[in-house]
């Protein structure tokens, strides 16, 4: 299964654009790492930089690696900025 995972407010604290201040939520990271270990393809996908045009890739990659996140791919700044996402395939991290 291919699983896209949001970052801010999902596996770390949401610091309203101060991404360098984000703190990992270890219990959430463990859930995603378990999905990885079960053979799923994990792609972290974040809207960091979508609105501002700032390239947050390096910082984000360093954070994921420092936090012990297991993943196959990281996509930064390509996710649309939105207030609500409605999809039949969506789950909140609390549902995993």
Coordinates of N, CA, C and O in Angstrom, one line a residue:
X1 N 0.8 -1.2 0.0 CA 0.0 0.0 0.0 C 0.9 1.2 0.0 O 1.9 1.3 0.7
X2 N 0.5 2.2 -0.8 CA 1.2 3.5 -0.8 C 0.5 4.5 0.2 O -0.7 4.7 0.0
X3 N 1.2 5.0 1.1 CA 0.6 5.8 2.2 C 1.3 7.2 2.2 O 2.5 7.3 2.4
X4 N 0.5 8.3 1.9 CA 1.0 9.6 2.0 C 0.7 10.1 3.5 O -0.4 10.0 4.0
X5 N 1.7 10.7 4.1 CA 1.6 11.2 5.5 C 2.0 12.6 5.6 O 3.0 13.1 5.1
X6 N 1.1 13.4 6.2 CA 1.3 14.8 6.5 C 2.4 14.9 7.6 O 2.6 13.9 8.4
X7 N 3.0 16.0 7.8 CA 4.0 16.2 8.9 C 3.5 17.0 10.0 O 3.3 16.5 11.1
X8 N 3.3 18.3 9.8 CA 2.9 19.3 10.9 C 1.5 19.0 11.4 O 0.6 18.9 10.6
X9 N 1.4 18.8 12.7 CA 0.2 18.5 13.3 C -0.2 17.0 13.2 O -1.2 16.6 13.7
X10 N 0.7 16.2 12.6 CA 0.4 14.8 12.4 C 1.5 14.0 13.2 O 1.2 13.2 14.1
X11 N 2.8 14.2 12.8 CA 3.9 13.5 13.5 C 4.7 14.4 14.3 O 5.7 14.0 15.0
X12 N 4.4 15.7 14.3 CA 5.1 16.7 15.1 C 4.1 17.8 15.4 O 3.0 17.9 14.9
X13 N 4.6 18.7 16.3 CA 3.7 19.8 16.7 C 3.6 20.8 15.6 O 4.5 20.9 14.7
X14 N 2.5 21.5 15.5 CA 2.3 22.5 14.5 C 2.6 23.8 15.0 O 2.0 24.3 15.9
X15 N 3.7 24.4 14.5 CA 4.2 25.7 15.1 C 3.9 26.9 14.2 O 4.6 27.9 14.2
X16 N 2.8 26.7 13.4 CA 2.4 27.8 12.5 C 3.4 28.5 11.7 O 3.6 29.7 11.7
X17 N 4.2 27.7 11.0 CA 5.2 28.2 10.1 C 6.6 28.3 10.6 O 7.5 28.5 9.9
X18 N 6.7 28.1 11.9 CA 8.1 28.1 12.6 C 8.5 26.7 12.6 O 8.6 26.1 13.7
X19 N 8.8 26.1 11.5 CA 9.1 24.7 11.3 C 10.3 24.2 12.1 O 10.3 23.1 12.6
X20 N 11.3 25.1 12.3 CA 12.5 24.7 13.1 C 12.1 24.5 14.6 O 12.9 23.9 15.3
X21 N 11.0 24.9 15.0 CA 10.6 24.8 16.4 C 9.7 23.5 16.6 O 9.3 23.2 17.7
X22 N 9.3 22.8 15.5 CA 8.5 21.7 15.6 C 9.1 20.6 16.5 O 10.3 20.3 16.4
X23 N 8.3 20.0 17.3 CA 8.7 18.9 18.2 C 8.1 17.6 17.7 O 6.9 17.6 17.5
X24 N 8.8 16.5 17.7 CA 8.3 15.2 17.3 C 7.3 14.7 18.3 O 7.4 14.9 19.5
X25 N 6.3 14.0 17.8 CA 5.3 13.2 18.6 C 5.7 11.8 18.4 O 5.3 11.1 17.4
X26 N 6.5 11.2 19.3 CA 7.0 9.9 19.2 C 6.0 8.8 19.0 O 6.2 7.9 18.2
X27 N 4.9 8.9 19.7 CA 3.8 7.9 19.5 C 3.3 7.8 18.1 O 3.0 6.8 17.5
X28 N 3.2 9.0 17.5 CA 2.7 9.1 16.1 C 3.7 8.6 15.1 O 3.4 7.9 14.1
X29 N 5.0 8.9 15.3 CA 6.1 8.4 14.5 C 6.1 6.9 14.5 O 6.3 6.3 13.5
X30 N 6.0 6.4 15.7 CA 6.0 4.9 15.9 C 4.9 4.2 15.0 O 5.1 3.2 14.4
X31 N 3.7 4.8 15.0 CA 2.6 4.3 14.2 C 3.0 4.2 12.7 O 2.8 3.2 12.0
X32 N 3.6 5.3 12.2 CA 4.0 5.4 10.8 C 5.2 4.4 10.5 O 5.2 3.7 9.5
X33 N 6.1 4.4 11.4 CA 7.2 3.4 11.3 C 6.8 2.0 11.2 O 7.3 1.2 10.5
X34 N 5.7 1.7 12.0 CA 5.2 0.3 12.0 C 4.6 0.0 10.6 O 4.8 -1.1 10.1
X35 N 3.9 1.0 10.0 CA 3.3 0.8 8.7 C 4.4 0.6 7.7 O 4.3 -0.3 6.8
X36 N 5.6 1.3 7.8 CA 6.7 1.1 7.0 C 7.3 -0.3 7.1 O 7.5 -1.0 6.2
X37 N 7.4 -0.7 8.4 CA 8.0 -2.1 8.7 C 7.1 -3.2 8.2 O 7.6 -4.3 7.9
X38 N 5.8 -2.9 8.1 CA 4.9 -3.9 7.5 C 4.9 -4.0 6.0 O 4.1 -4.8 5.4
X39 N 5.8 -3.2 5.4 CA 5.9 -3.3 3.9 C 5.2 -2.2 3.1 O 5.2 -2.3 1.9
X40 N 4.6 -1.3 3.8 CA 3.9 -0.2 3.1 C 5.0 0.8 2.6 O 6.0 1.0 3.2
X41 N 4.6 1.5 1.5 CA 5.5 2.6 1.0 C 5.0 3.9 1.7 O 3.8 4.3 1.6
X42 N 5.9 4.5 2.4 CA 5.6 5.7 3.2 C 6.2 7.0 2.4 O 7.4 7.0 2.2
X43 N 5.3 7.9 2.1 CA 5.7 9.2 1.5 C 5.3 10.3 2.4 O 4.1 10.5 2.6
X44 N 6.2 11.0 2.9 CA 5.9 12.2 3.7 C 5.6 13.3 2.7 O 6.4 13.6 1.8
X45 N 4.5 14.0 2.9 CA 4.0 15.1 1.9 C 3.6 16.3 2.7 O 2.6 16.2 3.5
X46 N 4.3 17.4 2.6 CA 4.0 18.6 3.4 C 3.7 19.8 2.5 O 4.3 19.9 1.4
X47 N 2.9 20.7 3.0 CA 2.7 22.0 2.3 C 3.7 23.0 2.7 O 3.6 24.2 2.3
X48 N 4.7 22.7 3.5 CA 5.7 23.6 3.9 C 6.3 24.3 2.6 O 6.8 23.7 1.8
X49 N 6.1 25.6 2.6 CA 6.6 26.4 1.4 C 5.7 26.6 0.3 O 6.0 27.3 -0.6
X50 N 4.5 25.9 0.3 CA 3.6 26.0 -0.8 C 3.1 27.4 -1.0 O 3.1 27.9 -2.1
X51 N 2.8 28.1 0.1 CA 2.3 29.5 0.0 C 3.5 30.5 -0.1 O 3.4 31.4 -0.9
X52 N 4.5 30.3 0.6 CA 5.6 31.3 0.7 C 6.7 31.1 -0.4 O 7.4 32.1 -0.7
X53 N 6.7 29.9 -1.0 CA 7.8 29.6 -2.0 C 9.1 29.3 -1.4 O 10.1 29.1 -2.1
X54 N 9.2 29.3 0.0 CA 10.5 29.0 0.7 C 10.7 27.5 0.6 O 9.8 26.7 0.7
X55 N 11.9 27.1 0.3 CA 12.3 25.7 0.2 C 12.7 25.1 1.5 O 13.8 25.5 2.1
X56 N 11.8 24.3 2.1 CA 12.0 23.7 3.4 C 12.5 22.3 3.3 O 12.5 21.6 4.3
X57 N 12.9 21.8 2.2 CA 13.3 20.4 2.0 C 14.4 20.0 2.9 O 14.3 19.0 3.7
X58 N 15.5 20.7 2.9 CA 16.7 20.3 3.8 C 16.3 20.2 5.2 O 16.7 19.2 5.9
X59 N 15.7 21.3 5.8 CA 15.3 21.3 7.2 C 14.4 20.1 7.5 O 14.6 19.4 8.5
X60 N 13.4 19.9 6.6 CA 12.4 18.8 6.9 C 13.1 17.4 6.8 O 12.8 16.6 7.7
X61 N 14.0 17.2 5.8 CA 14.7 16.0 5.7 C 15.5 15.7 7.0 O 15.5 14.6 7.5
X62 N 16.2 16.7 7.5 CA 17.0 16.6 8.7 C 16.1 16.3 9.9 O 16.5 15.4 10.7
X63 N 15.0 16.9 10.0 CA 14.1 16.6 11.1 C 13.6 15.2 11.1 O 13.6 14.5 12.1
X64 N 13.1 14.7 9.9 CA 12.6 13.4 9.8 C 13.7 12.4 10.2 O 13.4 11.4 10.9
X65 N 14.9 12.6 9.7 CA 16.0 11.7 10.0 C 16.4 11.7 11.5 O 16.6 10.7 12.1
X66 N 16.4 12.9 12.1 CA 16.7 13.1 13.5 C 15.7 12.5 14.4 O 16.0 11.9 15.4
X67 N 14.4 12.5 14.0 CA 13.3 12.0 14.7 C 13.1 10.5 14.5 O 12.3 9.9 15.2
X68 N 13.9 9.9 13.7 CA 13.9 8.4 13.5 C 12.7 8.0 12.6 O 12.3 6.8 12.7
X69 N 12.3 8.8 11.7 CA 11.2 8.5 10.8 C 11.7 7.6 9.7 O 12.7 7.8 9.1
X70 N 10.9 6.5 9.4 CA 11.2 5.6 8.3 C 10.3 6.0 7.2 O 9.1 6.1 7.3
X71 N 10.9 6.2 6.0 CA 10.1 6.6 4.8 C 10.8 6.3 3.6 O 12.1 6.0 3.6
X72 N 10.1 6.3 2.5 CA 10.7 6.1 1.2 C 10.9 7.3 0.4 O 11.8 7.4 -0.5
X73 N 10.1 8.3 0.6 CA 10.2 9.6 -0.2 C 9.7 10.7 0.6 O 8.8 10.6 1.5
X74 N 10.2 11.9 0.4 CA 9.8 13.2 1.0 C 9.4 14.2 -0.1 O 10.2 14.4 -1.0
X75 N 8.2 14.7 0.0 CA 7.7 15.8 -1.0 C 7.4 17.0 -0.2 O 6.6 17.0 0.7
X76 N 8.1 18.1 -0.5 CA 8.0 19.3 0.2 C 7.6 20.5 -0.7 O 8.2 20.6 -1.8
X77 N 6.5 21.2 -0.3 CA 6.1 22.4 -1.1 C 5.2 22.0 -2.3 O 4.9 22.9 -3.1
X78 N 4.9 20.8 -2.5 CA 4.0 20.4 -3.6 C 2.6 20.1 -3.2 O 1.7 20.0 -4.0
X79 N 2.3 20.0 -1.9 CA 1.0 19.7 -1.4 C 0.2 21.0 -1.4 O 0.7 22.1 -1.0
X80 N -1.1 21.0 -1.8 CA -1.9 22.2 -1.8 C -2.1 22.7 -0.4 O -2.2 21.9 0.5
X81 N -2.3 24.0 -0.3 CA -2.6 24.6 1.0 C -4.2 24.6 1.1 O -4.8 25.1 0.1
X82 N -4.7 24.1 2.1 CA -6.2 24.0 2.3 C -6.5 24.0 3.8 O -5.7 23.9 4.6
X83 N -7.8 24.3 4.0 CA -8.3 24.3 5.4 C -9.0 22.9 5.8 O -9.0 22.6 6.9
X84 N -9.5 22.3 4.8 CA -10.2 21.0 5.0 C -10.0 20.1 3.8 O -10.2 20.6 2.7
X85 N -9.7 18.9 4.1 CA -9.5 17.9 3.0 C -10.5 16.8 3.2 O -10.6 16.2 4.3
X86 N -11.4 16.6 2.2 CA -12.4 15.5 2.3 C -12.1 14.5 1.2 O -12.0 14.8 0.0
X87 N -11.9 13.3 1.7 CA -11.6 12.2 0.7 C -12.0 10.9 1.3 O -11.9 10.7 2.5
X88 N -12.4 10.0 0.5 CA -12.9 8.7 1.0 C -11.7 7.8 1.5 O -12.0 6.8 2.2
X89 N -10.5 8.2 1.2 CA -9.4 7.4 1.6 C -8.6 8.0 2.8 O -7.5 7.6 3.1
X90 N -9.1 9.0 3.4 CA -8.5 9.8 4.5 C -8.7 9.1 5.8 O -9.7 8.6 6.1
X91 N -7.6 9.2 6.6 CA -7.7 8.8 8.1 C -6.8 9.8 8.9 O -5.8 10.3 8.4
X92 N -7.3 10.1 10.0 CA -6.5 10.9 11.0 C -5.5 10.0 11.6 O -5.8 8.8 11.8
X93 N -4.4 10.5 12.1 CA -3.4 9.6 12.7 C -3.9 8.9 13.9 O -3.6 7.8 14.2
X94 N -4.9 9.5 14.6 CA -5.5 8.9 15.8 C -6.3 7.6 15.4 O -6.6 6.8 16.3
X95 N -6.7 7.5 14.1 CA -7.4 6.3 13.7 C -6.5 5.1 13.3 O -7.0 4.0 13.0
X96 N -5.2 5.3 13.3 CA -4.3 4.3 12.9 C -3.9 3.5 14.2 O -3.6 4.1 15.2

